[in-house]
CSV table of C-alpha atoms in Angstrom, one decimal:
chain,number,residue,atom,x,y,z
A,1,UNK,CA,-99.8,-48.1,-90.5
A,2,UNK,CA,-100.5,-46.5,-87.4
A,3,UNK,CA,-103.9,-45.1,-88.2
A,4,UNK,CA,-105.1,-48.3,-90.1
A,5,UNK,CA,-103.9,-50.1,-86.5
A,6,UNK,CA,-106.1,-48.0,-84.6
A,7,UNK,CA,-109.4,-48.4,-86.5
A,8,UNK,CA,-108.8,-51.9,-86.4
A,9,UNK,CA,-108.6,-52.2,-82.7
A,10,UNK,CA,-111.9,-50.7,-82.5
A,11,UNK,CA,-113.4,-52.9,-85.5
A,12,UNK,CA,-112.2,-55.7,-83.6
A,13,UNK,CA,-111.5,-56.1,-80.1
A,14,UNK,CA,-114.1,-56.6,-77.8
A,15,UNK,CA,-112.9,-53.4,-75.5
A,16,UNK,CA,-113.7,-50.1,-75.4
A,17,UNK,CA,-110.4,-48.7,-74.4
A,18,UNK,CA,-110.6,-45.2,-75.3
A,19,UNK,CA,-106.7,-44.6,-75.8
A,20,UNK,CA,-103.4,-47.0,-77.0
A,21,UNK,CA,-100.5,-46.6,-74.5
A,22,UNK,CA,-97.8,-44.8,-75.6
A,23,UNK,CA,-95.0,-44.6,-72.7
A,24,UNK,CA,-93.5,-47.7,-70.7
A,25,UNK,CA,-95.7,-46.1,-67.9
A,26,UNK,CA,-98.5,-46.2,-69.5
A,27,UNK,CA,-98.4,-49.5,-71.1
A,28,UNK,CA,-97.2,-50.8,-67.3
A,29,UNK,CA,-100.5,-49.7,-66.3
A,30,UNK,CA,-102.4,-51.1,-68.5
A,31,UNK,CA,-100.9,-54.2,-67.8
A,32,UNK,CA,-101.5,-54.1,-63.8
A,33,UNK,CA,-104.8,-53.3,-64.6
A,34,UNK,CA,-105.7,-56.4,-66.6
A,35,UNK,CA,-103.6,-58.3,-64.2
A,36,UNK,CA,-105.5,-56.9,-61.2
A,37,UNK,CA,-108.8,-58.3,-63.5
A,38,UNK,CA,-107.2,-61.6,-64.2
A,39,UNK,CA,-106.3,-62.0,-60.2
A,40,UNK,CA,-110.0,-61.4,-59.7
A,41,UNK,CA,-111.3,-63.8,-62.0
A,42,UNK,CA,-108.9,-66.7,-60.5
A,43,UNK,CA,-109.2,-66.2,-56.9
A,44,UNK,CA,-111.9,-64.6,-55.7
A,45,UNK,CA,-114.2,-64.6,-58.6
A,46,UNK,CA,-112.7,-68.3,-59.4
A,47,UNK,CA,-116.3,-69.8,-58.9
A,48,UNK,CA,-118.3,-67.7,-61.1
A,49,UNK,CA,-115.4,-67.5,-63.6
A,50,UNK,CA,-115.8,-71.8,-63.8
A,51,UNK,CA,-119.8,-71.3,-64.1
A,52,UNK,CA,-119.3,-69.3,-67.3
A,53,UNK,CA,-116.9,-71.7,-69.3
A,54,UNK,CA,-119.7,-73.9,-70.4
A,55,UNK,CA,-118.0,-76.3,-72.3
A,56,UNK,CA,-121.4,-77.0,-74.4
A,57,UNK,CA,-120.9,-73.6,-75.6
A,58,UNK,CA,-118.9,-72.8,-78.6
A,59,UNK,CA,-115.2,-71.7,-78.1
A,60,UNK,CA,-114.7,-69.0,-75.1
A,61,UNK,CA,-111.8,-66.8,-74.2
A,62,UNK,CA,-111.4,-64.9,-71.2
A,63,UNK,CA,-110.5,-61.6,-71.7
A,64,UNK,CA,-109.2,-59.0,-68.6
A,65,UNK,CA,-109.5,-54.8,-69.4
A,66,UNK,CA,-107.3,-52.5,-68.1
A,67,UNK,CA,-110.0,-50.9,-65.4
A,68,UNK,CA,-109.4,-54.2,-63.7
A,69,UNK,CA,-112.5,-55.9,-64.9
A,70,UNK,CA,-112.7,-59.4,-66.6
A,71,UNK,CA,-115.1,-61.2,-68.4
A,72,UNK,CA,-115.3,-64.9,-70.9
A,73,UNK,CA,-116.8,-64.1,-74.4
A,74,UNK,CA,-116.8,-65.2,-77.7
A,75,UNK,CA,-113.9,-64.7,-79.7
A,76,UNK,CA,-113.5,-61.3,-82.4
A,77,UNK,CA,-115.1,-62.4,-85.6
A,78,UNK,CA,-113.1,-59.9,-87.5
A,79,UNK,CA,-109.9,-62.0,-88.7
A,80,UNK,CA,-107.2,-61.0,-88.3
A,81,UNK,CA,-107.6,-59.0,-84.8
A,82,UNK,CA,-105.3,-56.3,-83.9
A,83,UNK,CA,-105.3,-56.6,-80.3
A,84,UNK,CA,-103.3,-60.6,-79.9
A,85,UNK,CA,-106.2,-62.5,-78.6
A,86,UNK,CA,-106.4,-64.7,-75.7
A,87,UNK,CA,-106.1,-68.7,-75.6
A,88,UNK,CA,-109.1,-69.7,-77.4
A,89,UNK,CA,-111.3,-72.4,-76.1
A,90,UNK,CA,-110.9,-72.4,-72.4
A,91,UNK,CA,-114.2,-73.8,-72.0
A,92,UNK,CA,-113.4,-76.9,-73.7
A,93,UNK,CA,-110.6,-78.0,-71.6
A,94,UNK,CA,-113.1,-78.3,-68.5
A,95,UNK,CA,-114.1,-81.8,-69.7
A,96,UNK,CA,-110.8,-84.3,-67.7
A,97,UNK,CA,-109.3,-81.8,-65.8
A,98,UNK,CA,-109.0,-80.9,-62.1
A,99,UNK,CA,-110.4,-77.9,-61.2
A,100,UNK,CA,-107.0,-76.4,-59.7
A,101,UNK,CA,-105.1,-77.6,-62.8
A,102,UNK,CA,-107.7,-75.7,-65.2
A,103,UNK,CA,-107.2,-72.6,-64.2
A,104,UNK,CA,-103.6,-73.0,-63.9
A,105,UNK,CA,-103.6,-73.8,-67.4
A,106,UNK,CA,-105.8,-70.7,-68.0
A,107,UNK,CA,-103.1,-68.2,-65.6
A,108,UNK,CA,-100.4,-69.7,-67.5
A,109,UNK,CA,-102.1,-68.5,-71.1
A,110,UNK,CA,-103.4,-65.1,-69.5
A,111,UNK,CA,-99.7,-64.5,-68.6
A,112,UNK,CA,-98.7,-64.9,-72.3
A,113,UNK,CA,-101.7,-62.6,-73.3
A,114,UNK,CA,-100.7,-60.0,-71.4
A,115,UNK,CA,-96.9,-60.1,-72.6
A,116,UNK,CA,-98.2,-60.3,-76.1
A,117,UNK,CA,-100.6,-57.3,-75.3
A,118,UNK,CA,-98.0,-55.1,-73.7
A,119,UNK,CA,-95.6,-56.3,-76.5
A,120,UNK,CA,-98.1,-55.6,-79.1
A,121,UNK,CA,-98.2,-51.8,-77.4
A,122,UNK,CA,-94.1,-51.0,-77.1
A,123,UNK,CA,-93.9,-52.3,-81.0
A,124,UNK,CA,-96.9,-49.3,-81.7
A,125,UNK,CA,-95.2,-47.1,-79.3
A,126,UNK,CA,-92.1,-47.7,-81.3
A,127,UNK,CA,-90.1,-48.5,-77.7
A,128,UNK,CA,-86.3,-48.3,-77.5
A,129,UNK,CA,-84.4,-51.6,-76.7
A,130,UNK,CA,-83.7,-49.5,-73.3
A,131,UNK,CA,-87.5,-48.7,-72.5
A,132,UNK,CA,-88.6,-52.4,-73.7
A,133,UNK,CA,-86.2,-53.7,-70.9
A,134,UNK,CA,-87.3,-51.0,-68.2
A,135,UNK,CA,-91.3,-52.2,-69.5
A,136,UNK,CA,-90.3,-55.9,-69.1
A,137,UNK,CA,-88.1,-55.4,-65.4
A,138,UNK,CA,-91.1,-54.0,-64.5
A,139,UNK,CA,-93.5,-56.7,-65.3
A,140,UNK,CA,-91.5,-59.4,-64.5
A,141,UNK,CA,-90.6,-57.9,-61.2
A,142,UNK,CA,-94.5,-58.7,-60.4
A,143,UNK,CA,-96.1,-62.0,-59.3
A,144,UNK,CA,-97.3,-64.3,-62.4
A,145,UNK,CA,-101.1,-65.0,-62.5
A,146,UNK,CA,-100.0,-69.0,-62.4
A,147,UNK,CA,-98.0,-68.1,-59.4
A,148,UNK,CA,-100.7,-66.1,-57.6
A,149,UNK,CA,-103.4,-69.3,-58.7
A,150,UNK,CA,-100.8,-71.6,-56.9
A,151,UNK,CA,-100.1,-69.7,-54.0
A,152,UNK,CA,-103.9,-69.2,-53.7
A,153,UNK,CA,-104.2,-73.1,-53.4
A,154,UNK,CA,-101.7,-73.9,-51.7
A,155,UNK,CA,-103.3,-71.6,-48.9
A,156,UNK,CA,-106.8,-72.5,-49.5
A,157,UNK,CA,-105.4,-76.3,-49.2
A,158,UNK,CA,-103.5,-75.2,-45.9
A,159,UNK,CA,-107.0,-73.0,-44.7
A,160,UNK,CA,-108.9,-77.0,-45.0
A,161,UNK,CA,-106.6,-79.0,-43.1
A,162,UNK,CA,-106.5,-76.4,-40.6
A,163,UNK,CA,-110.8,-76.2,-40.6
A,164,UNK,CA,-110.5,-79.8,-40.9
A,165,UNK,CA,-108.0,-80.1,-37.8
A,166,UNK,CA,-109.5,-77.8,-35.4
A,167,UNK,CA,-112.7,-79.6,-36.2
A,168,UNK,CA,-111.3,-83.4,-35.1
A,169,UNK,CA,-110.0,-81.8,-31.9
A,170,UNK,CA,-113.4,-81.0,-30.7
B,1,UNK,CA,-100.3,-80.8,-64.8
B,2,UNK,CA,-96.7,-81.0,-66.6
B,3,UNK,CA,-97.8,-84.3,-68.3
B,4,UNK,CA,-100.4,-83.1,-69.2
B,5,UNK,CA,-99.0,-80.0,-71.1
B,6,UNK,CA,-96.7,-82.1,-72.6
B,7,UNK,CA,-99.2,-84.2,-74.3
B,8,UNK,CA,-101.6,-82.0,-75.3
B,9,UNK,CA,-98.4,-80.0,-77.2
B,10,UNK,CA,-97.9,-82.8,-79.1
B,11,UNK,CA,-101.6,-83.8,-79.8
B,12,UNK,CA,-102.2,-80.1,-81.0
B,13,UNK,CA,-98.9,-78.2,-81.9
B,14,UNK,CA,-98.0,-78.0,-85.8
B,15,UNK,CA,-94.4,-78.7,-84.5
B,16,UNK,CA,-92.6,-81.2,-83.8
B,17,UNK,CA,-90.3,-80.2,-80.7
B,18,UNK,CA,-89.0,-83.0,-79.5
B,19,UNK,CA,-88.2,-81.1,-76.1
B,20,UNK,CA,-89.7,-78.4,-73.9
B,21,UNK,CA,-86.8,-75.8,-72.5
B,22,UNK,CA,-86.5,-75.6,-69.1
B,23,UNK,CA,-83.3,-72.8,-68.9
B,24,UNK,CA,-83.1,-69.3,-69.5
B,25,UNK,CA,-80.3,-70.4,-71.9
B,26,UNK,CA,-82.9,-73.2,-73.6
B,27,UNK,CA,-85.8,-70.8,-73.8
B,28,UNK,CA,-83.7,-68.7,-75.2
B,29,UNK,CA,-82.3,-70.4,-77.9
B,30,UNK,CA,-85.7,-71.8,-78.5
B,31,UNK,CA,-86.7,-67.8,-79.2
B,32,UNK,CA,-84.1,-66.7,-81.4
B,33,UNK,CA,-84.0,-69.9,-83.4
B,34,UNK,CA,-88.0,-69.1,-84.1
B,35,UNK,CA,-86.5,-65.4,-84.8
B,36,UNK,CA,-84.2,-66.1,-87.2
B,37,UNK,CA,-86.8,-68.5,-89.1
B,38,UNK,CA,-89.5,-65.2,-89.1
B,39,UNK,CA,-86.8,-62.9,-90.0
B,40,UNK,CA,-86.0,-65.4,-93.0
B,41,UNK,CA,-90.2,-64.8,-94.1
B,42,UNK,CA,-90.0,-61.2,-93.8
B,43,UNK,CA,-87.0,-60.5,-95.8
B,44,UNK,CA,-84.9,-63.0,-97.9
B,45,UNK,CA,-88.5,-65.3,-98.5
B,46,UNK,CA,-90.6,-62.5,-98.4
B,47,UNK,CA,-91.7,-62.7,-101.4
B,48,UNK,CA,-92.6,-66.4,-101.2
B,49,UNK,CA,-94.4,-66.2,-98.1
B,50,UNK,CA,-96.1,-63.3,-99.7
B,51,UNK,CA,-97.7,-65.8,-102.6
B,52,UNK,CA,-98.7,-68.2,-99.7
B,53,UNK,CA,-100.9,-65.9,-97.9
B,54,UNK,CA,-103.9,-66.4,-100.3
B,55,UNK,CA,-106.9,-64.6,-98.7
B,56,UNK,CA,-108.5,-67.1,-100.9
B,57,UNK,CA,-107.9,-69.7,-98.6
B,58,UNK,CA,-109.1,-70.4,-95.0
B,59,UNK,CA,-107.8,-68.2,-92.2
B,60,UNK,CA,-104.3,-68.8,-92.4
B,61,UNK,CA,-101.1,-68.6,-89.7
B,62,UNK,CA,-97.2,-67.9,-90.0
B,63,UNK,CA,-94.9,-70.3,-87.5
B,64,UNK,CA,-91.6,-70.2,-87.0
B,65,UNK,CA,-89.9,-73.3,-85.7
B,66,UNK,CA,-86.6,-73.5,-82.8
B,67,UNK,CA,-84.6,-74.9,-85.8
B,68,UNK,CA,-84.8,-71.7,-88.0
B,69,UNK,CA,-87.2,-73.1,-90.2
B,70,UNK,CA,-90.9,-71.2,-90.7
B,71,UNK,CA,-94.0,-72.1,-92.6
B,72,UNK,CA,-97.5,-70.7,-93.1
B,73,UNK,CA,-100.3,-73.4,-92.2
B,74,UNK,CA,-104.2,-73.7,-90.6
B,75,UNK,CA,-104.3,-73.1,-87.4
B,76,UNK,CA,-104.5,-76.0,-84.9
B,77,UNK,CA,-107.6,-78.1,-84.6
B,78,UNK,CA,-107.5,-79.3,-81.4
B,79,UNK,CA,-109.2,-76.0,-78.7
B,80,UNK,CA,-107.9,-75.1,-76.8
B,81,UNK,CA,-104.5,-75.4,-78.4
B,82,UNK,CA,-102.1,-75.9,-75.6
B,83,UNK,CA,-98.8,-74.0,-77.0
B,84,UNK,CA,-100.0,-69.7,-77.2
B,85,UNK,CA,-101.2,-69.7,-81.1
B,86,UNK,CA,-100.1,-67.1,-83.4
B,87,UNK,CA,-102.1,-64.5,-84.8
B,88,UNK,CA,-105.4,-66.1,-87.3
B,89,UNK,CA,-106.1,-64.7,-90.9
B,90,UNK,CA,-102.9,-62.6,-91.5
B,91,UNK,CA,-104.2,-63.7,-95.2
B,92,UNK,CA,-107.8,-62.0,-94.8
B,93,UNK,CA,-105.3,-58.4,-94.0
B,94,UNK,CA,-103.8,-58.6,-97.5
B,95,UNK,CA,-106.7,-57.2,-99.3
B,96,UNK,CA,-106.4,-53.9,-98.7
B,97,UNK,CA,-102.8,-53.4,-97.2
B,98,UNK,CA,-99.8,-52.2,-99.0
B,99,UNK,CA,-97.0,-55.2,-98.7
B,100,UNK,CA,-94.8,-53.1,-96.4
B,101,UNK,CA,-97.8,-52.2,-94.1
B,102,UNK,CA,-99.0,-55.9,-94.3
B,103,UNK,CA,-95.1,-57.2,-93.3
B,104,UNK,CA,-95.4,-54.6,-90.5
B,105,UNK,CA,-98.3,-56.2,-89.3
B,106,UNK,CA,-97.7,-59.9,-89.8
B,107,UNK,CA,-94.2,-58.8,-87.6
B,108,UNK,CA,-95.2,-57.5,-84.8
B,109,UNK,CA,-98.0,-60.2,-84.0
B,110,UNK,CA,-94.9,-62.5,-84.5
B,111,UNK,CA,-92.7,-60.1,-81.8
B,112,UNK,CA,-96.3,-61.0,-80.0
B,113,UNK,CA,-95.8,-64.8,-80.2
B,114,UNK,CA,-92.9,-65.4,-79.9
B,115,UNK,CA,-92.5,-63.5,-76.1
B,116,UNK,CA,-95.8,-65.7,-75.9
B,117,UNK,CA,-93.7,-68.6,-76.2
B,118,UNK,CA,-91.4,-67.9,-74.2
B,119,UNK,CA,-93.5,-66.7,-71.2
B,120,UNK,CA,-95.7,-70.2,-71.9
B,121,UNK,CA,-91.8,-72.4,-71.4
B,122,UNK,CA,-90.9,-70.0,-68.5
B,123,UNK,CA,-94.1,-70.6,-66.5
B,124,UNK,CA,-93.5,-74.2,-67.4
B,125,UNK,CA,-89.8,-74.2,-66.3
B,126,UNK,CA,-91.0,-72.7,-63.2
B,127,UNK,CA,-88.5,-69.7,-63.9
B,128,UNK,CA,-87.8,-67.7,-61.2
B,129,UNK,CA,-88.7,-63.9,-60.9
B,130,UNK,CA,-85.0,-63.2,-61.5
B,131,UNK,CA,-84.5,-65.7,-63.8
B,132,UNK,CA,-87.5,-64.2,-65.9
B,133,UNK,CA,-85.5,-60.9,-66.0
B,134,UNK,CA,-82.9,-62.3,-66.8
B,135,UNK,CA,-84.2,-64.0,-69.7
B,136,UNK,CA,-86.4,-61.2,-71.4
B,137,UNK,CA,-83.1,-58.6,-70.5
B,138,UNK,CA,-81.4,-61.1,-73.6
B,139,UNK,CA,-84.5,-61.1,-75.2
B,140,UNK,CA,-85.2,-57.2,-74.9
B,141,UNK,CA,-81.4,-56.8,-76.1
B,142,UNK,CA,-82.2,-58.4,-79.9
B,143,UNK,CA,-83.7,-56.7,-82.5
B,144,UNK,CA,-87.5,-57.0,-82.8
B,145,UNK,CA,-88.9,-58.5,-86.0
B,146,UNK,CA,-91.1,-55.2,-86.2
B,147,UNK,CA,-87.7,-53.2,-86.5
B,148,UNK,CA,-86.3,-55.3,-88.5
B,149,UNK,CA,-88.8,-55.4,-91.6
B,150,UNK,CA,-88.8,-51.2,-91.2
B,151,UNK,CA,-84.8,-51.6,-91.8
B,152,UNK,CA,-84.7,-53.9,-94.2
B,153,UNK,CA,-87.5,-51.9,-96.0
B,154,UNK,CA,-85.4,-49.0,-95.5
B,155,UNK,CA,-82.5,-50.6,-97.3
B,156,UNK,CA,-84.8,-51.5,-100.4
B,157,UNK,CA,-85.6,-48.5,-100.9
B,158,UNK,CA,-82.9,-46.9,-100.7
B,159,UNK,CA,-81.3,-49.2,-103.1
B,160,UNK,CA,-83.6,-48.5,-105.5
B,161,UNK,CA,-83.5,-44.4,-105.5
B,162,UNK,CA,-79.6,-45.2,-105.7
B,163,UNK,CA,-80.0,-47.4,-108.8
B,164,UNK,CA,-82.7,-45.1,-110.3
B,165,UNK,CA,-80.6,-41.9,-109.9
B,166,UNK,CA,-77.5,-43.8,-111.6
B,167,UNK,CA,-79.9,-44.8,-114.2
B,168,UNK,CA,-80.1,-41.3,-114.8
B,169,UNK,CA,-76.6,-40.0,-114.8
B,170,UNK,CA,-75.8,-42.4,-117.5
């Protein structure tokens, strides 16, 4: 099964990764590395991220690789995918929502992409029940993305009054 | 943003939860009553759910419900779905897959989905970092539905070069 796994990752995910993760090390870093991408894309890059999810587009995903870059695309046409594929659609959900409560929706479904992806890797990997707890201490020992997105508001909100203080004392 | 979550699982889930956990002890009961209804599919109905994966028909999805219960449908209609989907088209894979190799497959995309659920109720529940451990160390400690299909296989066979070989000794 193995093999027929591997051709299908490259048949069907968008990503070029050039190796499948084999040791709770290596699948840890794989997941920091996405994560770092996805902490990008929601703070920092948060603007541009919003200006690609046109919701007159057809469905989007956003997608984060393990070199720490993101990007939104269309989703794999070859059905089923290998890789578990991110929360389709994100573009649509635009329409009625707050900004801040968009991409908290979106952090919360990257989260569960990137369990499902490092999941996906320990069941190939053939993990023990010890290493899939060591793997999963590991990630859950780290700051969600929803976490960082609300703790990046929260400051950002904090950062206005303050501008908006200093500037009524003048 | 809660509300909203909550209505948009109703408006686009397949299920019909009539609750959302909000404990380590809920989510988790939520995830190995889902468990129990995939590990139902993959052995004892395998067979069955077998004959409803037409690659005939549409793409195609396998749920498992909280109450043990699991059923192959469409996937939602309503993008972006709001509870983590699980994987499109496992039908599409039968073509071309050996049944064992297919059931591998199908299982670990379900190990996928269901960690995605639970990461989806603990963002929602607002878990805390050691409540997260705490909750994917129980988790982590349960067979995964990949394992479990290799075992059972296992059995089968085994069974049957037992029954062959007293075939021949008669």
């Amino acid at each position: 099964m193995e093999e027929d796994i591997i051709h299908r990752i490259f048949a069907s995910s968008p990503e070029d990764d050039d190796f499948l993760p084999k040791t709770v090390e290596d699948i840890f870093n794989d997941f920091t590395g996405r994560r770092s991408g996805f902490i990008r894309a929601f703070t920092t890059d948060a603007a541009r991220f919003y200006s690609l999810c046109d919701p007159e587009i057809m469905n989007l995903c956003v997608y984060a690789h393990p070199n720490g870059t993101w990007e939104v695309n269309s989703p794999v046409e070859v059905l089923p995918p290998n890789l578990p594929q991110p929360v389709l659609g994100i573009n649509f959900a635009i329409d009625g929502m707050q900004f801040h409560d968009w991409l908290s929706f979106v952090a919360v479904h990257s989260d569960c992409w990137l369990l499902s992806i490092s999941s996906f890797f320990s069941a190939n990997a053939r993990l023990t029940r010890h290493d899939r707890n060591r793997l999963f201490d590991l990630i859950n020992n780290l700051t969600t993305l929803s976490e960082v997105v609300t703790i990046h508001h929260a400051i950002q909100t904090l950062f206005q009054v303050m501008t908006r203080s200093a500037y009524y004392r003048r």
